[in-house]
Short mmCIF file of C-alpha atoms in Angstrom, two decimals:
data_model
loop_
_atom_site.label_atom_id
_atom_site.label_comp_id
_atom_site.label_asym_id
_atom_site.label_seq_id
_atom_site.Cartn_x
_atom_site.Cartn_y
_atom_site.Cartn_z
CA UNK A 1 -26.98 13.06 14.66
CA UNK A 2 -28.95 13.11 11.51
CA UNK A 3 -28.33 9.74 9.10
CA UNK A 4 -26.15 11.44 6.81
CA UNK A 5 -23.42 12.21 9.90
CA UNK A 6 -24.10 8.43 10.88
CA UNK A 7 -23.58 7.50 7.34
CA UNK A 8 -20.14 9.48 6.64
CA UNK A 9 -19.20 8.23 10.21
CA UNK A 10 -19.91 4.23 9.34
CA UNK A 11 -18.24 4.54 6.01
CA UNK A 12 -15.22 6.32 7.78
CA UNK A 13 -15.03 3.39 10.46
CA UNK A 14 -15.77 0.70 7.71
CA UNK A 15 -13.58 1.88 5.17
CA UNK A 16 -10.29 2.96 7.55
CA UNK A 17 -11.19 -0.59 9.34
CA UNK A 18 -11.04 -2.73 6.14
CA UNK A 19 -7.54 -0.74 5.53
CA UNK A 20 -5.88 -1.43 8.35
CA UNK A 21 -7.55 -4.86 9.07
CA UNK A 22 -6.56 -6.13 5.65
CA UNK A 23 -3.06 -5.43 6.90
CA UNK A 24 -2.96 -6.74 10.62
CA UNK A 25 -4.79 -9.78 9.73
CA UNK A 26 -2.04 -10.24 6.80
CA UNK A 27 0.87 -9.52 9.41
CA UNK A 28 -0.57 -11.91 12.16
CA UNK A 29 -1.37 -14.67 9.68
CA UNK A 30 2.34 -14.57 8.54
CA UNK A 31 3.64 -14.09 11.81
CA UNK A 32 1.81 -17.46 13.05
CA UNK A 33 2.87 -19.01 9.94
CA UNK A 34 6.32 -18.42 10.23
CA UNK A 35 6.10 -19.57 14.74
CA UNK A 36 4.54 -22.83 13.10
CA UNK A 37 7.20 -23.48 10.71
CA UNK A 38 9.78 -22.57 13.62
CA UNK A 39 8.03 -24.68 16.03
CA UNK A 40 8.09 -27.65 13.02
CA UNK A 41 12.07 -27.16 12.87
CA UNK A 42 12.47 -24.58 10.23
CA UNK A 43 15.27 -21.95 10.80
CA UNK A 44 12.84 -18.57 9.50
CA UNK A 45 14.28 -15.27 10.51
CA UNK A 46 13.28 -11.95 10.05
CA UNK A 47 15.24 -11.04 7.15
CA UNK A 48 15.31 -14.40 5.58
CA UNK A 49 13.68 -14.93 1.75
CA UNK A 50 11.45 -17.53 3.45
CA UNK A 51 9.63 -14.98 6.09
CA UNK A 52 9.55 -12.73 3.11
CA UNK A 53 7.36 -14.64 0.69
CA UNK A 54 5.29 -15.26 3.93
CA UNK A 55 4.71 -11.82 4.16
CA UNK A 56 3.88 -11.37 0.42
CA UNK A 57 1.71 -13.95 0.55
CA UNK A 58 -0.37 -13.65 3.97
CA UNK A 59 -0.16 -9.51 3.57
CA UNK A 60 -0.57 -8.89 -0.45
CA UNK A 61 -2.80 -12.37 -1.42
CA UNK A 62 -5.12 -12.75 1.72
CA UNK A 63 -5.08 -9.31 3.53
CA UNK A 64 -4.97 -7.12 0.58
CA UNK A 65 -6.38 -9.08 -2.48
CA UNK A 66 -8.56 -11.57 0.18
CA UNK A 67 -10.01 -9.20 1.62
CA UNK A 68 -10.96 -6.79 -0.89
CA UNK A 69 -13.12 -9.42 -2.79
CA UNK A 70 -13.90 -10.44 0.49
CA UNK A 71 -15.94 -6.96 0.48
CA UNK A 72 -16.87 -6.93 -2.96
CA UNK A 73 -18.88 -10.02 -3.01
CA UNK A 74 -20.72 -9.92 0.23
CA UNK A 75 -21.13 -6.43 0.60
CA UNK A 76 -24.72 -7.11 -1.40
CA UNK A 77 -26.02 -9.54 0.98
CA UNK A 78 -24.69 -8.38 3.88
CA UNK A 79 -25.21 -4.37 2.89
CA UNK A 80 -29.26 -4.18 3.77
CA UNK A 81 -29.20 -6.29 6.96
CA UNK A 82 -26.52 -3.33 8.09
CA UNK A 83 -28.24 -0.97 6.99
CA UNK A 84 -31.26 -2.01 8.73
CA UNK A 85 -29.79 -2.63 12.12
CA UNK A 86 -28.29 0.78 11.99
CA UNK A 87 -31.80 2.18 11.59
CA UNK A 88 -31.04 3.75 7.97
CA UNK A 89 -33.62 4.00 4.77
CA UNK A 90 -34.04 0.45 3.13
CA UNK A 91 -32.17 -0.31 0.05
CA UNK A 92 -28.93 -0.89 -1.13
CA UNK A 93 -25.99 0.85 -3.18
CA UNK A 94 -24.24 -1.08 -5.79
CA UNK A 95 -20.14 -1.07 -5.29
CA UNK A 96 -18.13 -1.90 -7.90
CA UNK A 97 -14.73 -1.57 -8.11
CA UNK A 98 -13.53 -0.01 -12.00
CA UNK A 99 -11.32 -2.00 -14.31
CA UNK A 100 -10.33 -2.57 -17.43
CA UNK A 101 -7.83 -2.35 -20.36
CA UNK A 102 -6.00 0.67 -20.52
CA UNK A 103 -6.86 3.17 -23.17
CA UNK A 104 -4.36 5.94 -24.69
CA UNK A 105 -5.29 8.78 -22.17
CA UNK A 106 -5.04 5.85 -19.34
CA UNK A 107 -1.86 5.49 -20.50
CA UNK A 108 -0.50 9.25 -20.23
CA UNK A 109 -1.93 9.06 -16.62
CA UNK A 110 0.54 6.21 -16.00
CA UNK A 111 3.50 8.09 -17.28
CA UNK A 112 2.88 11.37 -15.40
CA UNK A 113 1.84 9.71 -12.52
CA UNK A 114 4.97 7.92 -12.22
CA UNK A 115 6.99 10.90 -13.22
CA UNK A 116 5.14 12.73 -10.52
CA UNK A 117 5.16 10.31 -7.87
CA UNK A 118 9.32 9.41 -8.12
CA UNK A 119 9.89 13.40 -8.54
CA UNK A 120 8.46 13.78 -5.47
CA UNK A 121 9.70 11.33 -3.58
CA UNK A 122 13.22 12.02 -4.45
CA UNK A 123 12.72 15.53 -3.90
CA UNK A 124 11.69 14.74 -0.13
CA UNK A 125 13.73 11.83 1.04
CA UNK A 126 16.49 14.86 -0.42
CA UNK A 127 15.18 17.51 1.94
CA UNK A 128 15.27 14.47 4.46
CA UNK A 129 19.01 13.44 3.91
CA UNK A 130 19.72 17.37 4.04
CA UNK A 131 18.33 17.59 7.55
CA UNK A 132 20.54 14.57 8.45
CA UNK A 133 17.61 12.76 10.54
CA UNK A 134 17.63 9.20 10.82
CA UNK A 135 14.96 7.19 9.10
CA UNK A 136 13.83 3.29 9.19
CA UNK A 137 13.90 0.81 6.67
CA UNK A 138 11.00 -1.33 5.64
CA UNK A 139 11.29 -5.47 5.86
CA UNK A 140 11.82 -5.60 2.42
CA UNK A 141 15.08 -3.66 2.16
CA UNK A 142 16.35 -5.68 5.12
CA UNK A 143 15.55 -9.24 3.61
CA UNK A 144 17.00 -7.49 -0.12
CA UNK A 145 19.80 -6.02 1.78
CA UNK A 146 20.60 -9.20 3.48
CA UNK A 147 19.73 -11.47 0.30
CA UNK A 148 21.21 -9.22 -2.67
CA UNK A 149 20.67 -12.29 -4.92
CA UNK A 150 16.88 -11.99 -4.69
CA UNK A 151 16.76 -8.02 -5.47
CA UNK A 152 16.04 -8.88 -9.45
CA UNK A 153 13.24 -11.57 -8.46
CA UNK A 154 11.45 -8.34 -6.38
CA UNK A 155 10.65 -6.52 -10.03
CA UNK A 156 8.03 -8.23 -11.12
CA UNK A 157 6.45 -8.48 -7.65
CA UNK A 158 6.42 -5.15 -7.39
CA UNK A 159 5.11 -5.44 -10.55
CA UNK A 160 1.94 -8.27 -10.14
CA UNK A 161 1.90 -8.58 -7.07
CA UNK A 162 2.61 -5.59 -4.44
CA UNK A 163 1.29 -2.84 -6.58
CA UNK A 164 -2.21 -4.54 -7.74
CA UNK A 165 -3.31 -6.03 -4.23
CA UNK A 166 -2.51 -2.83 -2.07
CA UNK A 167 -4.43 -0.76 -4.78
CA UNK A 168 -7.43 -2.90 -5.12
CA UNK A 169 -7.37 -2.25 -1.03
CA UNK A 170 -6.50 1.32 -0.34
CA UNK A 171 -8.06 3.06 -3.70
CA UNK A 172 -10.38 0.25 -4.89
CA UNK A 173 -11.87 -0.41 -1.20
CA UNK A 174 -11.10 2.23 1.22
CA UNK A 175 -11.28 5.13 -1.26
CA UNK A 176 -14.13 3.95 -3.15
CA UNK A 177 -16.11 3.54 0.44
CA UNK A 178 -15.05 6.85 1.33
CA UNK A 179 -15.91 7.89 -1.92
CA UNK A 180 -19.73 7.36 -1.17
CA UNK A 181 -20.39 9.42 1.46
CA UNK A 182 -17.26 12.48 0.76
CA UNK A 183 -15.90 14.95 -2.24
CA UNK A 184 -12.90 13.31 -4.08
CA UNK A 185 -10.17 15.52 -2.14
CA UNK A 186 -11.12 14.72 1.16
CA UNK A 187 -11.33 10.79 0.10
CA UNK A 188 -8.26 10.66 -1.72
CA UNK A 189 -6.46 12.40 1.30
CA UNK A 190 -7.48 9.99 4.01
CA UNK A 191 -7.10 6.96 2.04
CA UNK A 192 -3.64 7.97 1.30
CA UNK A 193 -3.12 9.20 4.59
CA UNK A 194 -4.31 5.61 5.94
CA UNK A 195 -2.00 3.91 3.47
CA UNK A 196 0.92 6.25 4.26
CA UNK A 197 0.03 5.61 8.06
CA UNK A 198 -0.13 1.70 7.68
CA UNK A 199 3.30 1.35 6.10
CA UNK A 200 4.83 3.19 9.48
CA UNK A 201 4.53 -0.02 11.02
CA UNK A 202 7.03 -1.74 8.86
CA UNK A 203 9.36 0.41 8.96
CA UNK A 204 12.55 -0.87 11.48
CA UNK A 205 15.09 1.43 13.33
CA UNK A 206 15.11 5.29 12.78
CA UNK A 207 13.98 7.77 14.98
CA UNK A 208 10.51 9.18 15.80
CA UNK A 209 11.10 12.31 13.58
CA UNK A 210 12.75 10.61 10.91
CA UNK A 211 10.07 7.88 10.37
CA UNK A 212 7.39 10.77 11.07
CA UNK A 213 8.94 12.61 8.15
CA UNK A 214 9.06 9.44 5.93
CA UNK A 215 5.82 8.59 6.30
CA UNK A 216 4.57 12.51 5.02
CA UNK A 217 7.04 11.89 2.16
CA UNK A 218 4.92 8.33 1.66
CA UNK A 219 1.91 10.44 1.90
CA UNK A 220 2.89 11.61 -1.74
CA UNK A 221 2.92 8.64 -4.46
CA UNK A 222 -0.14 7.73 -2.36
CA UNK A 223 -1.59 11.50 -3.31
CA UNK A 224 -0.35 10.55 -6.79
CA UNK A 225 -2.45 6.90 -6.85
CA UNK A 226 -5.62 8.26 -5.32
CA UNK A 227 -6.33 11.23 -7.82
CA UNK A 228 -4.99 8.51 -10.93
CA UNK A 229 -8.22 5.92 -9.66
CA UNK A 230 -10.18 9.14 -9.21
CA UNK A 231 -9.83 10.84 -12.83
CA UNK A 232 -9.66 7.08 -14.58
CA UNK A 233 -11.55 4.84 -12.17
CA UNK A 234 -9.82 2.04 -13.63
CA UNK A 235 -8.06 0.42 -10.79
CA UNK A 236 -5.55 -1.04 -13.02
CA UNK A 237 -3.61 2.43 -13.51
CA UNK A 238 -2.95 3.44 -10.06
CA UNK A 239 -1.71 -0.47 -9.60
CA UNK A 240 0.44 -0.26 -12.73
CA UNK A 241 1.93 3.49 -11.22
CA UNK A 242 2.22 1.75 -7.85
CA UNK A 243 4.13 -1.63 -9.39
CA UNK A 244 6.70 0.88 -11.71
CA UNK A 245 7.02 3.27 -8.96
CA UNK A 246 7.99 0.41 -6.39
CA UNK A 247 10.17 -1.52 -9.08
CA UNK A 248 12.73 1.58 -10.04
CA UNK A 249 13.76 1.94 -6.60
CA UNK A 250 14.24 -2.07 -6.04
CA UNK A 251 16.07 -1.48 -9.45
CA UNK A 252 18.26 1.35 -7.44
CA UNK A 253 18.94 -0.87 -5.18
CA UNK A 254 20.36 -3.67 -7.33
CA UNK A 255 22.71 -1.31 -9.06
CA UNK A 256 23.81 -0.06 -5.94
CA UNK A 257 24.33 -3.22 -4.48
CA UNK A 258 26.33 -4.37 -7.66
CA UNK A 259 28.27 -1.20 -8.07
CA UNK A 260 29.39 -0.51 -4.54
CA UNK A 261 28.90 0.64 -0.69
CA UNK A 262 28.76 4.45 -2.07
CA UNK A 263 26.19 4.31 -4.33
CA UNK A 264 23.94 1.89 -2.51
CA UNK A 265 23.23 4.69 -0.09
CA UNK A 266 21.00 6.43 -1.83
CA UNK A 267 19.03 3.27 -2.34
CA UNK A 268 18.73 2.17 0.90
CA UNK A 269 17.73 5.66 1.64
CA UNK A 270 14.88 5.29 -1.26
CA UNK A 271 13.66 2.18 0.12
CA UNK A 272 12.35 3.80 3.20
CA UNK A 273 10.07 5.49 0.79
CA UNK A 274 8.78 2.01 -0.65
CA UNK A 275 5.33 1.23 -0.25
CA UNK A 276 5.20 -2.45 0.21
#
């Protein structure tokens, strides 16, 4: 193997590793969390508010956000000592992560990258209600479903919280690692095929086919989010998509909760499609 497979191969491991590490480390840490706090005489359950802002904040703030700068800043001191122990040429490659204010044509990315991403994902999870195959619901629908009164208070976490920390991992870490070593279709696709992947795991219920089917229907806002960090490399568009795209279908669900069982269907079915 010549050092440009090894290369492509260590970036592939590092960068699908830091994805789905970022994540299980998140998960455990909350999951320990919450047996301490039920071991300390707290009544946490699985859909409660309580387990959910453990999640947010062990998942989003120390396995997404954590971990990302995590990378960032000791990627340059830790980056040649790799290098050298895995035999390759001496030297180092700066990574940066791109950010900053958006400007006009950052802007119209935003608005036809939502436009694209919802459009799509209403067009499949309506080809998936059409073949009548049962699907899975993420956490958060179950805590929102069981806790209407908190459905509001998820906007703006979608908004500043959800949508910047799993960008900054999956396009700002795992795509820009892939980024290094493979053209910009075949790193977009598996760093939205790892994020689509991920998310299986918190989906509850459903069959195999019907959560199979959701996650290819995930597999499309995370398309959508790739090629907007790709064309912009600003980080903050994809994460401003990501936080719109996550808060309209929370917002679904609110007005169906409020306006009845019949129109909260389609919600609940959206939700499945929520990338949180």
């Amino acid at each position: 193997m010549n050092e440009q497979s090894k290369r492509t191969a260590v970036a592939l491991v590092s960068a699908l590793g830091l994805g789905a590490g970022g994540l299980l480390l998140g998960a455990l840490l909350a999951n320990v969390a919450a047996l301490g706090l039920l071991l300390a005489g707290f009544d946490i359950e699985p859909t409660s508010v309580e387990f959910l802002i453990l999640s947010l904040f062990f998942i989003q703030g120390v396995g997404c956000f954590g971990v990302s700068m995590l990378y960032v800043n000791a990627r340059p001191s830790l980056g040649p000592k790799l290098r050298e122990r895995l035999g390759f040429e001496p030297g180092s490659t700066p990574f940066d992560i791109g950010y900053g204010v958006p400007d006009l044509r950052d802007f119209g990315v935003i608005f036809g990258g939502y436009c694209t991403a919802f459009a799509g994902v209403f067009v499949g999870l309506l080809v998936l209600s059409q073949l009548q195959v049962e699907t899975g619901q993420n956490q958060l629908g179950e805590v929102a479903m069981a806790n209407p009164g908190i459905v509001l208070y998820l906007i703006p976490v979608m908004l500043f919280v959800v949508g910047p920390s799993e960008e900054l991992l999956f396009r700002g870490v795992v795509q820009g690692r892939l980024r290094e070593v493979l053209s910009p279709a075949v790193a977009i696709l598996l760093a939205s095929a790892a994020f689509a992947g991920m998310h299986g795991f918190a989906l509850v219920g459903g069959s195999t086919v019907g959560n199979a089917l959701v996650l290819v229907v995930l597999l499309w806002p995370a398309l959508v989010f790739g090629t907007s960090y790709e064309y912009t490399d600003n980080i903050v568009v994809p994460a401003v998509i990501h936080g719109v795209y996550n808060s309209t279908l929370v917002l679904f669900l609110y007005i169906g909760l409020v306006y009845g069982d019949e129109m909260a269907a389609a919600p609940e079915t959206l939700l499945a499609a929520l990338p949180v």
